[in-house]
């Protein structure tokens, strides 16, 4: 009888030890993923437009590596060459880390994204600052020969 009780107790202790070790390993793995996630900036395309067969324009939110609530907005222009889109220019809309990540990547983030298939191509951007503040003042650009210029 004591032999059976000892074997059961040994099995229970071994099971408990395995459970603790697995929890510790999973916790460490989760912590590593969390640290890696916050260390690397994340990006999210928030608007995109193709202007004929000449240009493609994208607005991308870039999460700050230093402040989890801050973001920058990157406006990129691509030209079509050799069967693929290749970046020809990029500018930052507003200040670096001058936007809030969550409103910028949520619904209704893009108030105005106006483009035209002309040369030069006018471009207007207005983005949500916060729901309570509303939209930013429009920023005006011109895309000419694949380059972005402030208007």
PDB file of N, CA and C in Angstrom, residues 21-110:
ATOM      1  N   UNK A  21       7.793  24.176 -15.174  1.00  0.00           N
ATOM      2  CA  UNK A  21       8.824  24.425 -16.179  1.00  0.00           C
ATOM      3  C   UNK A  21       8.214  24.886 -17.506  1.00  0.00           C
ATOM      4  N   UNK A  22       7.109  24.269 -17.926  1.00  0.00           N
ATOM      5  CA  UNK A  22       6.461  24.662 -19.177  1.00  0.00           C
ATOM      6  C   UNK A  22       5.909  26.081 -19.065  1.00  0.00           C
ATOM      7  N   UNK A  23       5.309  26.415 -17.938  1.00  0.00           N
ATOM      8  CA  UNK A  23       4.767  27.762 -17.745  1.00  0.00           C
ATOM      9  C   UNK A  23       5.891  28.794 -17.797  1.00  0.00           C
ATOM     10  N   UNK A  24       7.022  28.473 -17.172  1.00  0.00           N
ATOM     11  CA  UNK A  24       8.161  29.392 -17.190  1.00  0.00           C
ATOM     12  C   UNK A  24       8.691  29.570 -18.613  1.00  0.00           C
ATOM     13  N   UNK A  25       8.785  28.476 -19.353  1.00  0.00           N
ATOM     14  CA  UNK A  25       9.286  28.548 -20.725  1.00  0.00           C
ATOM     15  C   UNK A  25       8.336  29.346 -21.612  1.00  0.00           C
ATOM     16  N   UNK A  26       7.040  29.093 -21.488  1.00  0.00           N
ATOM     17  CA  UNK A  26       6.066  29.834 -22.286  1.00  0.00           C
ATOM     18  C   UNK A  26       6.036  31.306 -21.895  1.00  0.00           C
ATOM     19  N   UNK A  27       6.170  31.597 -20.635  1.00  0.00           N
ATOM     20  CA  UNK A  27       6.215  32.983 -20.177  1.00  0.00           C
ATOM     21  C   UNK A  27       7.421  33.705 -20.736  1.00  0.00           C
ATOM     22  N   UNK A  28       8.567  33.048 -20.747  1.00  0.00           N
ATOM     23  CA  UNK A  28       9.781  33.650 -21.294  1.00  0.00           C
ATOM     24  C   UNK A  28       9.643  33.869 -22.789  1.00  0.00           C
ATOM     25  N   UNK A  29       9.043  32.916 -23.479  1.00  0.00           N
ATOM     26  CA  UNK A  29       8.843  33.068 -24.923  1.00  0.00           C
ATOM     27  C   UNK A  29       7.890  34.224 -25.194  1.00  0.00           C
ATOM     28  N   UNK A  30       6.841  34.344 -24.422  1.00  0.00           N
ATOM     29  CA  UNK A  30       5.889  35.441 -24.593  1.00  0.00           C
ATOM     30  C   UNK A  30       6.528  36.777 -24.309  1.00  0.00           C
ATOM     31  N   UNK A  31       7.368  36.838 -23.287  1.00  0.00           N
ATOM     32  CA  UNK A  31       8.053  38.085 -22.959  1.00  0.00           C
ATOM     33  C   UNK A  31       8.994  38.477 -24.086  1.00  0.00           C
ATOM     34  N   UNK A  32       9.665  37.503 -24.663  1.00  0.00           N
ATOM     35  CA  UNK A  32      10.565  37.784 -25.782  1.00  0.00           C
ATOM     36  C   UNK A  32       9.816  38.331 -26.977  1.00  0.00           C
ATOM     37  N   UNK A  33       8.656  37.761 -27.284  1.00  0.00           N
ATOM     38  CA  UNK A  33       7.856  38.243 -28.401  1.00  0.00           C
ATOM     39  C   UNK A  33       7.357  39.653 -28.117  1.00  0.00           C
ATOM     40  N   UNK A  34       6.943  39.907 -26.905  1.00  0.00           N
ATOM     41  CA  UNK A  34       6.434  41.220 -26.552  1.00  0.00           C
ATOM     42  C   UNK A  34       7.524  42.269 -26.696  1.00  0.00           C
ATOM     43  N   UNK A  35       8.738  41.984 -26.212  1.00  0.00           N
ATOM     44  CA  UNK A  35       9.835  42.931 -26.319  1.00  0.00           C
ATOM     45  C   UNK A  35      10.219  43.157 -27.765  1.00  0.00           C
ATOM     46  N   UNK A  36      10.246  42.089 -28.566  1.00  0.00           N
ATOM     47  CA  UNK A  36      10.599  42.227 -29.968  1.00  0.00           C
ATOM     48  C   UNK A  36       9.526  43.041 -30.691  1.00  0.00           C
ATOM     49  N   UNK A  37       8.263  42.851 -30.316  1.00  0.00           N
ATOM     50  CA  UNK A  37       7.164  43.549 -30.959  1.00  0.00           C
ATOM     51  C   UNK A  37       7.233  45.047 -30.695  1.00  0.00           C
ATOM     52  N   UNK A  38       7.557  45.443 -29.479  1.00  0.00           N
ATOM     53  CA  UNK A  38       7.603  46.867 -29.160  1.00  0.00           C
ATOM     54  C   UNK A  38       8.902  47.503 -29.639  1.00  0.00           C
ATOM     55  N   UNK A  39       9.958  46.714 -29.830  1.00  0.00           N
ATOM     56  CA  UNK A  39      11.232  47.269 -30.259  1.00  0.00           C
ATOM     57  C   UNK A  39      11.211  47.635 -31.744  1.00  0.00           C
ATOM     58  N   UNK A  40      10.557  46.831 -32.554  1.00  0.00           N
ATOM     59  CA  UNK A  40      10.534  47.071 -33.984  1.00  0.00           C
ATOM     60  C   UNK A  40       9.334  47.934 -34.367  1.00  0.00           C
ATOM     61  N   UNK A  41       9.573  48.980 -35.169  1.00  0.00           N
ATOM     62  CA  UNK A  41       8.435  49.785 -35.594  1.00  0.00           C
ATOM     63  C   UNK A  41       7.511  48.967 -36.498  1.00  0.00           C
ATOM     64  N   UNK A  42       6.220  49.161 -36.338  1.00  0.00           N
ATOM     65  CA  UNK A  42       5.252  48.498 -37.196  1.00  0.00           C
ATOM     66  C   UNK A  42       4.756  49.505 -38.209  1.00  0.00           C
ATOM     67  N   UNK A  43       4.328  49.001 -39.341  1.00  0.00           N
ATOM     68  CA  UNK A  43       3.786  49.875 -40.368  1.00  0.00           C
ATOM     69  C   UNK A  43       2.417  49.376 -40.797  1.00  0.00           C
ATOM     70  N   UNK A  44       1.607  50.306 -41.293  1.00  0.00           N
ATOM     71  CA  UNK A  44       0.298  49.950 -41.821  1.00  0.00           C
ATOM     72  C   UNK A  44      -0.053  50.929 -42.928  1.00  0.00           C
ATOM     73  N   UNK A  45      -0.319  50.398 -44.114  1.00  0.00           N
ATOM     74  CA  UNK A  45      -0.759  51.244 -45.219  1.00  0.00           C
ATOM     75  C   UNK A  45      -2.166  51.724 -44.891  1.00  0.00           C
ATOM     76  N   UNK A  46      -2.360  53.044 -44.906  1.00  0.00           N
ATOM     77  CA  UNK A  46      -3.672  53.592 -44.551  1.00  0.00           C
ATOM     78  C   UNK A  46      -4.414  54.139 -45.767  1.00  0.00           C
ATOM     79  N   UNK A  47      -3.712  54.358 -46.885  1.00  0.00           N
ATOM     80  CA  UNK A  47      -4.365  54.781 -48.124  1.00  0.00           C
ATOM     81  C   UNK A  47      -3.428  54.506 -49.286  1.00  0.00           C
ATOM     82  N   UNK A  48      -4.032  54.258 -50.440  1.00  0.00           N
ATOM     83  CA  UNK A  48      -3.246  53.980 -51.634  1.00  0.00           C
ATOM     84  C   UNK A  48      -4.056  54.360 -52.861  1.00  0.00           C
ATOM     85  N   UNK A  49      -3.375  54.848 -53.890  1.00  0.00           N
ATOM     86  CA  UNK A  49      -4.046  55.215 -55.127  1.00  0.00           C
ATOM     87  C   UNK A  49      -3.095  54.981 -56.294  1.00  0.00           C
ATOM     88  N   UNK A  50      -3.633  54.455 -57.382  1.00  0.00           N
ATOM     89  CA  UNK A  50      -2.861  54.276 -58.602  1.00  0.00           C
ATOM     90  C   UNK A  50      -3.325  55.326 -59.591  1.00  0.00           C
ATOM     91  N   UNK A  51      -2.380  56.107 -60.092  1.00  0.00           N
ATOM     92  CA  UNK A  51      -2.697  57.197 -61.012  1.00  0.00           C
ATOM     93  C   UNK A  51      -2.359  56.754 -62.430  1.00  0.00           C
ATOM     94  N   UNK A  52      -3.364  56.230 -63.107  1.00  0.00           N
ATOM     95  CA  UNK A  52      -3.145  55.715 -64.459  1.00  0.00           C
ATOM     96  C   UNK A  52      -2.146  54.582 -64.431  1.00  0.00           C
ATOM     97  N   UNK A  53      -1.245  54.592 -65.395  1.00  0.00           N
ATOM     98  CA  UNK A  53      -0.203  53.556 -65.411  1.00  0.00           C
ATOM     99  C   UNK A  53       1.144  54.140 -65.017  1.00  0.00           C
ATOM    100  N   UNK A  54       1.135  55.423 -64.595  1.00  0.00           N
ATOM    101  CA  UNK A  54       2.394  56.114 -64.304  1.00  0.00           C
ATOM    102  C   UNK A  54       2.840  56.031 -62.845  1.00  0.00           C
ATOM    103  N   UNK A  55       1.910  56.337 -61.929  1.00  0.00           N
ATOM    104  CA  UNK A  55       2.286  56.470 -60.522  1.00  0.00           C
ATOM    105  C   UNK A  55       1.374  55.671 -59.608  1.00  0.00           C
ATOM    106  N   UNK A  56       1.949  55.264 -58.511  1.00  0.00           N
ATOM    107  CA  UNK A  56       1.192  54.696 -57.393  1.00  0.00           C
ATOM    108  C   UNK A  56       1.622  55.507 -56.168  1.00  0.00           C
ATOM    109  N   UNK A  57       0.638  55.933 -55.375  1.00  0.00           N
ATOM    110  CA  UNK A  57       0.926  56.748 -54.189  1.00  0.00           C
ATOM    111  C   UNK A  57       0.356  56.026 -52.971  1.00  0.00           C
ATOM    112  N   UNK A  58       1.158  55.913 -51.913  1.00  0.00           N
ATOM    113  CA  UNK A  58       0.685  55.281 -50.679  1.00  0.00           C
ATOM    114  C   UNK A  58       0.948  56.174 -49.485  1.00  0.00           C
ATOM    115  N   UNK A  59       0.062  56.075 -48.505  1.00  0.00           N
ATOM    116  CA  UNK A  59       0.262  56.683 -47.188  1.00  0.00           C
ATOM    117  C   UNK A  59       0.441  55.531 -46.213  1.00  0.00           C
ATOM    118  N   UNK A  60       1.526  55.545 -45.468  1.00  0.00           N
ATOM    119  CA  UNK A  60       1.824  54.472 -44.533  1.00  0.00           C
ATOM    120  C   UNK A  60       2.059  55.047 -43.148  1.00  0.00           C
ATOM    121  N   UNK A  61       1.349  54.492 -42.157  1.00  0.00           N
ATOM    122  CA  UNK A  61       1.591  54.858 -40.764  1.00  0.00           C
ATOM    123  C   UNK A  61       2.781  54.040 -40.282  1.00  0.00           C
ATOM    124  N   UNK A  62       3.733  54.706 -39.655  1.00  0.00           N
ATOM    125  CA  UNK A  62       4.939  54.046 -39.129  1.00  0.00           C
ATOM    126  C   UNK A  62       4.966  54.280 -37.629  1.00  0.00           C
ATOM    127  N   UNK A  63       4.788  53.208 -36.868  1.00  0.00           N
ATOM    128  CA  UNK A  63       4.745  53.331 -35.408  1.00  0.00           C
ATOM    129  C   UNK A  63       6.122  53.690 -34.867  1.00  0.00           C
ATOM    130  N   UNK A  64       6.153  54.584 -33.909  1.00  0.00           N
ATOM    131  CA  UNK A  64       7.396  55.032 -33.293  1.00  0.00           C
ATOM    132  C   UNK A  64       8.067  53.896 -32.527  1.00  0.00           C
ATOM    133  N   UNK A  65       9.378  53.841 -32.613  1.00  0.00           N
ATOM    134  CA  UNK A  65      10.140  52.860 -31.843  1.00  0.00           C
ATOM    135  C   UNK A  65      10.336  53.336 -30.405  1.00  0.00           C
ATOM    136  N   UNK A  66      10.129  54.623 -30.159  1.00  0.00           N
ATOM    137  CA  UNK A  66      10.373  55.188 -28.835  1.00  0.00           C
ATOM    138  C   UNK A  66       9.105  55.410 -28.011  1.00  0.00           C
ATOM    139  N   UNK A  67       7.984  55.631 -28.679  1.00  0.00           N
ATOM    140  CA  UNK A  67       6.734  55.931 -27.996  1.00  0.00           C
ATOM    141  C   UNK A  67       5.628  55.098 -28.639  1.00  0.00           C
ATOM    142  N   UNK A  68       5.084  54.149 -27.905  1.00  0.00           N
ATOM    143  CA  UNK A  68       4.103  53.226 -28.484  1.00  0.00           C
ATOM    144  C   UNK A  68       2.826  53.907 -28.965  1.00  0.00           C
ATOM    145  N   UNK A  69       2.577  55.127 -28.543  1.00  0.00           N
ATOM    146  CA  UNK A  69       1.370  55.841 -28.958  1.00  0.00           C
ATOM    147  C   UNK A  69       1.609  56.788 -30.135  1.00  0.00           C
ATOM    148  N   UNK A  70       2.853  57.019 -30.497  1.00  0.00           N
ATOM    149  CA  UNK A  70       3.192  57.975 -31.551  1.00  0.00           C
ATOM    150  C   UNK A  70       3.437  57.268 -32.881  1.00  0.00           C
ATOM    151  N   UNK A  71       3.294  58.035 -33.953  1.00  0.00           N
ATOM    152  CA  UNK A  71       3.534  57.495 -35.288  1.00  0.00           C
ATOM    153  C   UNK A  71       3.924  58.623 -36.235  1.00  0.00           C
ATOM    154  N   UNK A  72       4.534  58.224 -37.332  1.00  0.00           N
ATOM    155  CA  UNK A  72       4.824  59.126 -38.440  1.00  0.00           C
ATOM    156  C   UNK A  72       3.994  58.656 -39.625  1.00  0.00           C
ATOM    157  N   UNK A  73       3.832  59.522 -40.602  1.00  0.00           N
ATOM    158  CA  UNK A  73       3.133  59.141 -41.825  1.00  0.00           C
ATOM    159  C   UNK A  73       4.092  59.343 -42.991  1.00  0.00           C
ATOM    160  N   UNK A  74       4.254  58.287 -43.751  1.00  0.00           N
ATOM    161  CA  UNK A  74       5.157  58.296 -44.904  1.00  0.00           C
ATOM    162  C   UNK A  74       4.319  58.299 -46.184  1.00  0.00           C
ATOM    163  N   UNK A  75       4.560  59.278 -47.035  1.00  0.00           N
ATOM    164  CA  UNK A  75       3.936  59.341 -48.342  1.00  0.00           C
ATOM    165  C   UNK A  75       4.974  58.858 -49.345  1.00  0.00           C
ATOM    166  N   UNK A  76       4.653  57.804 -50.081  1.00  0.00           N
ATOM    167  CA  UNK A  76       5.598  57.242 -51.041  1.00  0.00           C
ATOM    168  C   UNK A  76       5.001  57.290 -52.437  1.00  0.00           C
ATOM    169  N   UNK A  77       5.856  57.593 -53.399  1.00  0.00           N
ATOM    170  CA  UNK A  77       5.467  57.586 -54.802  1.00  0.00           C
ATOM    171  C   UNK A  77       6.268  56.494 -55.490  1.00  0.00           C
ATOM    172  N   UNK A  78       5.555  55.708 -56.297  1.00  0.00           N
ATOM    173  CA  UNK A  78       6.175  54.633 -57.060  1.00  0.00           C
ATOM    174  C   UNK A  78       5.934  54.895 -58.540  1.00  0.00           C
ATOM    175  N   UNK A  79       6.923  54.576 -59.363  1.00  0.00           N
ATOM    176  CA  UNK A  79       6.747  54.621 -60.808  1.00  0.00           C
ATOM    177  C   UNK A  79       6.766  53.192 -61.326  1.00  0.00           C
ATOM    178  N   UNK A  80       6.075  52.985 -62.427  1.00  0.00           N
ATOM    179  CA  UNK A  80       5.981  51.650 -63.010  1.00  0.00           C
ATOM    180  C   UNK A  80       7.072  51.500 -64.063  1.00  0.00           C
ATOM    181  N   UNK A  81       7.979  50.546 -63.829  1.00  0.00           N
ATOM    182  CA  UNK A  81       9.078  50.302 -64.762  1.00  0.00           C
ATOM    183  C   UNK A  81       9.418  48.819 -64.774  1.00  0.00           C
ATOM    184  N   UNK A  82       9.670  48.290 -65.944  1.00  0.00           N
ATOM    185  CA  UNK A  82      10.045  46.883 -66.111  1.00  0.00           C
ATOM    186  C   UNK A  82       9.027  45.938 -65.475  1.00  0.00           C
ATOM    187  N   UNK A  83       7.751  46.287 -65.563  1.00  0.00           N
ATOM    188  CA  UNK A  83       6.687  45.418 -65.059  1.00  0.00           C
ATOM    189  C   UNK A  83       6.494  45.429 -63.558  1.00  0.00           C
ATOM    190  N   UNK A  84       7.128  46.369 -62.848  1.00  0.00           N
ATOM    191  CA  UNK A  84       6.991  46.409 -61.386  1.00  0.00           C
ATOM    192  C   UNK A  84       6.966  47.856 -60.908  1.00  0.00           C
ATOM    193  N   UNK A  85       6.361  48.062 -59.719  1.00  0.00           N
ATOM    194  CA  UNK A  85       6.356  49.379 -59.094  1.00  0.00           C
ATOM    195  C   UNK A  85       7.651  49.550 -58.326  1.00  0.00           C
ATOM    196  N   UNK A  86       8.348  50.675 -58.560  1.00  0.00           N
ATOM    197  CA  UNK A  86       9.597  50.975 -57.853  1.00  0.00           C
ATOM    198  C   UNK A  86       9.489  52.348 -57.213  1.00  0.00           C
ATOM    199  N   UNK A  87       9.877  52.425 -55.949  1.00  0.00           N
ATOM    200  CA  UNK A  87       9.784  53.701 -55.238  1.00  0.00           C
ATOM    201  C   UNK A  87      10.662  54.743 -55.912  1.00  0.00           C
ATOM    202  N   UNK A  88      10.063  55.912 -56.173  1.00  0.00           N
ATOM    203  CA  UNK A  88      10.828  56.997 -56.791  1.00  0.00           C
ATOM    204  C   UNK A  88      11.046  58.163 -55.830  1.00  0.00           C
ATOM    205  N   UNK A  89      10.185  58.282 -54.801  1.00  0.00           N
ATOM    206  CA  UNK A  89      10.359  59.358 -53.829  1.00  0.00           C
ATOM    207  C   UNK A  89       9.504  59.072 -52.599  1.00  0.00           C
ATOM    208  N   UNK A  90       9.870  59.712 -51.488  1.00  0.00           N
ATOM    209  CA  UNK A  90       9.090  59.620 -50.254  1.00  0.00           C
ATOM    210  C   UNK A  90       9.286  60.871 -49.433  1.00  0.00           C
ATOM    211  N   UNK A  91       8.229  61.245 -48.722  1.00  0.00           N
ATOM    212  CA  UNK A  91       8.286  62.383 -47.804  1.00  0.00           C
ATOM    213  C   UNK A  91       7.503  62.011 -46.551  1.00  0.00           C
ATOM    214  N   UNK A  92       7.771  62.729 -45.477  1.00  0.00           N
ATOM    215  CA  UNK A  92       7.018  62.555 -44.241  1.00  0.00           C
ATOM    216  C   UNK A  92       5.926  63.605 -44.192  1.00  0.00           C
ATOM    217  N   UNK A  93       4.696  63.164 -43.938  1.00  0.00           N
ATOM    218  CA  UNK A  93       3.560  64.071 -43.819  1.00  0.00           C
ATOM    219  C   UNK A  93       3.519  64.551 -42.369  1.00  0.00           C
ATOM    220  N   UNK A  94       3.636  65.847 -42.157  1.00  0.00           N
ATOM    221  CA  UNK A  94       3.677  66.375 -40.792  1.00  0.00           C
ATOM    222  C   UNK A  94       5.029  66.087 -40.146  1.00  0.00           C
ATOM    223  N   UNK A  95       5.038  66.097 -38.819  1.00  0.00           N
ATOM    224  CA  UNK A  95       6.276  65.879 -38.067  1.00  0.00           C
ATOM    225  C   UNK A  95       6.537  64.390 -37.843  1.00  0.00           C
ATOM    226  N   UNK A  96       7.809  64.046 -37.705  1.00  0.00           N
ATOM    227  CA  UNK A  96       8.175  62.681 -37.337  1.00  0.00           C
ATOM    228  C   UNK A  96       7.606  62.408 -35.942  1.00  0.00           C
ATOM    229  N   UNK A  97       6.917  61.287 -35.789  1.00  0.00           N
ATOM    230  CA  UNK A  97       6.231  60.906 -34.543  1.00  0.00           C
ATOM    231  C   UNK A  97       5.224  61.971 -34.099  1.00  0.00           C
ATOM    232  N   UNK A  98       4.682  62.713 -35.052  1.00  0.00           N
ATOM    233  CA  UNK A  98       3.747  63.789 -34.740  1.00  0.00           C
ATOM    234  C   UNK A  98       2.280  63.383 -34.786  1.00  0.00           C
ATOM    235  N   UNK A  99       2.006  62.105 -34.978  1.00  0.00           N
ATOM    236  CA  UNK A  99       0.643  61.595 -35.051  1.00  0.00           C
ATOM    237  C   UNK A  99       0.433  60.575 -33.946  1.00  0.00           C
ATOM    238  N   UNK A 100      -0.817  60.260 -33.680  1.00  0.00           N
ATOM    239  CA  UNK A 100      -1.152  59.219 -32.708  1.00  0.00           C
ATOM    240  C   UNK A 100      -1.443  57.924 -33.460  1.00  0.00           C
ATOM    241  N   UNK A 101      -0.796  56.833 -33.042  1.00  0.00           N
ATOM    242  CA  UNK A 101      -0.894  55.553 -33.736  1.00  0.00           C
ATOM    243  C   UNK A 101      -2.330  55.043 -33.846  1.00  0.00           C
ATOM    244  N   UNK A 102      -3.051  55.003 -32.752  1.00  0.00           N
ATOM    245  CA  UNK A 102      -4.368  54.359 -32.763  1.00  0.00           C
ATOM    246  C   UNK A 102      -5.400  55.102 -33.619  1.00  0.00           C
ATOM    247  N   UNK A 103      -5.545  56.421 -33.513  1.00  0.00           N
ATOM    248  CA  UNK A 103      -6.476  57.096 -34.429  1.00  0.00           C
ATOM    249  C   UNK A 103      -6.031  56.975 -35.892  1.00  0.00           C
ATOM    250  N   UNK A 104      -4.730  56.989 -36.111  1.00  0.00           N
ATOM    251  CA  UNK A 104      -4.177  56.942 -37.460  1.00  0.00           C
ATOM    252  C   UNK A 104      -4.421  55.597 -38.142  1.00  0.00           C
ATOM    253  N   UNK A 105      -4.526  54.545 -37.366  1.00  0.00           N
ATOM    254  CA  UNK A 105      -4.712  53.215 -37.942  1.00  0.00           C
ATOM    255  C   UNK A 105      -6.123  52.683 -37.734  1.00  0.00           C
ATOM    256  N   UNK A 106      -7.004  53.495 -37.176  1.00  0.00           N
ATOM    257  CA  UNK A 106      -8.385  53.078 -36.951  1.00  0.00           C
ATOM    258  C   UNK A 106      -9.279  53.497 -38.112  1.00  0.00           C
ATOM    259  N   UNK A 107     -10.567  53.214 -37.953  1.00  0.00           N
ATOM    260  CA  UNK A 107     -11.503  53.590 -39.020  1.00  0.00           C
ATOM    261  C   UNK A 107     -11.674  55.107 -39.040  1.00  0.00           C
ATOM    262  N   UNK A 108     -11.820  55.653 -40.213  1.00  0.00           N
ATOM    263  CA  UNK A 108     -11.976  57.098 -40.359  1.00  0.00           C
ATOM    264  C   UNK A 108     -10.688  57.871 -40.234  1.00  0.00           C
ATOM    265  N   UNK A 109      -9.542  57.200 -40.314  1.00  0.00           N
ATOM    266  CA  UNK A 109      -8.250  57.857 -40.128  1.00  0.00           C
ATOM    267  C   UNK A 109      -7.902  58.812 -41.262  1.00  0.00           C
ATOM    268  N   UNK A 110      -8.334  58.475 -42.464  1.00  0.00           N
ATOM    269  CA  UNK A 110      -8.010  59.314 -43.615  1.00  0.00           C
ATOM    270  C   UNK A 110      -9.212  60.205 -43.910  1.00  0.00           C
TER     271      UNK A 110
END
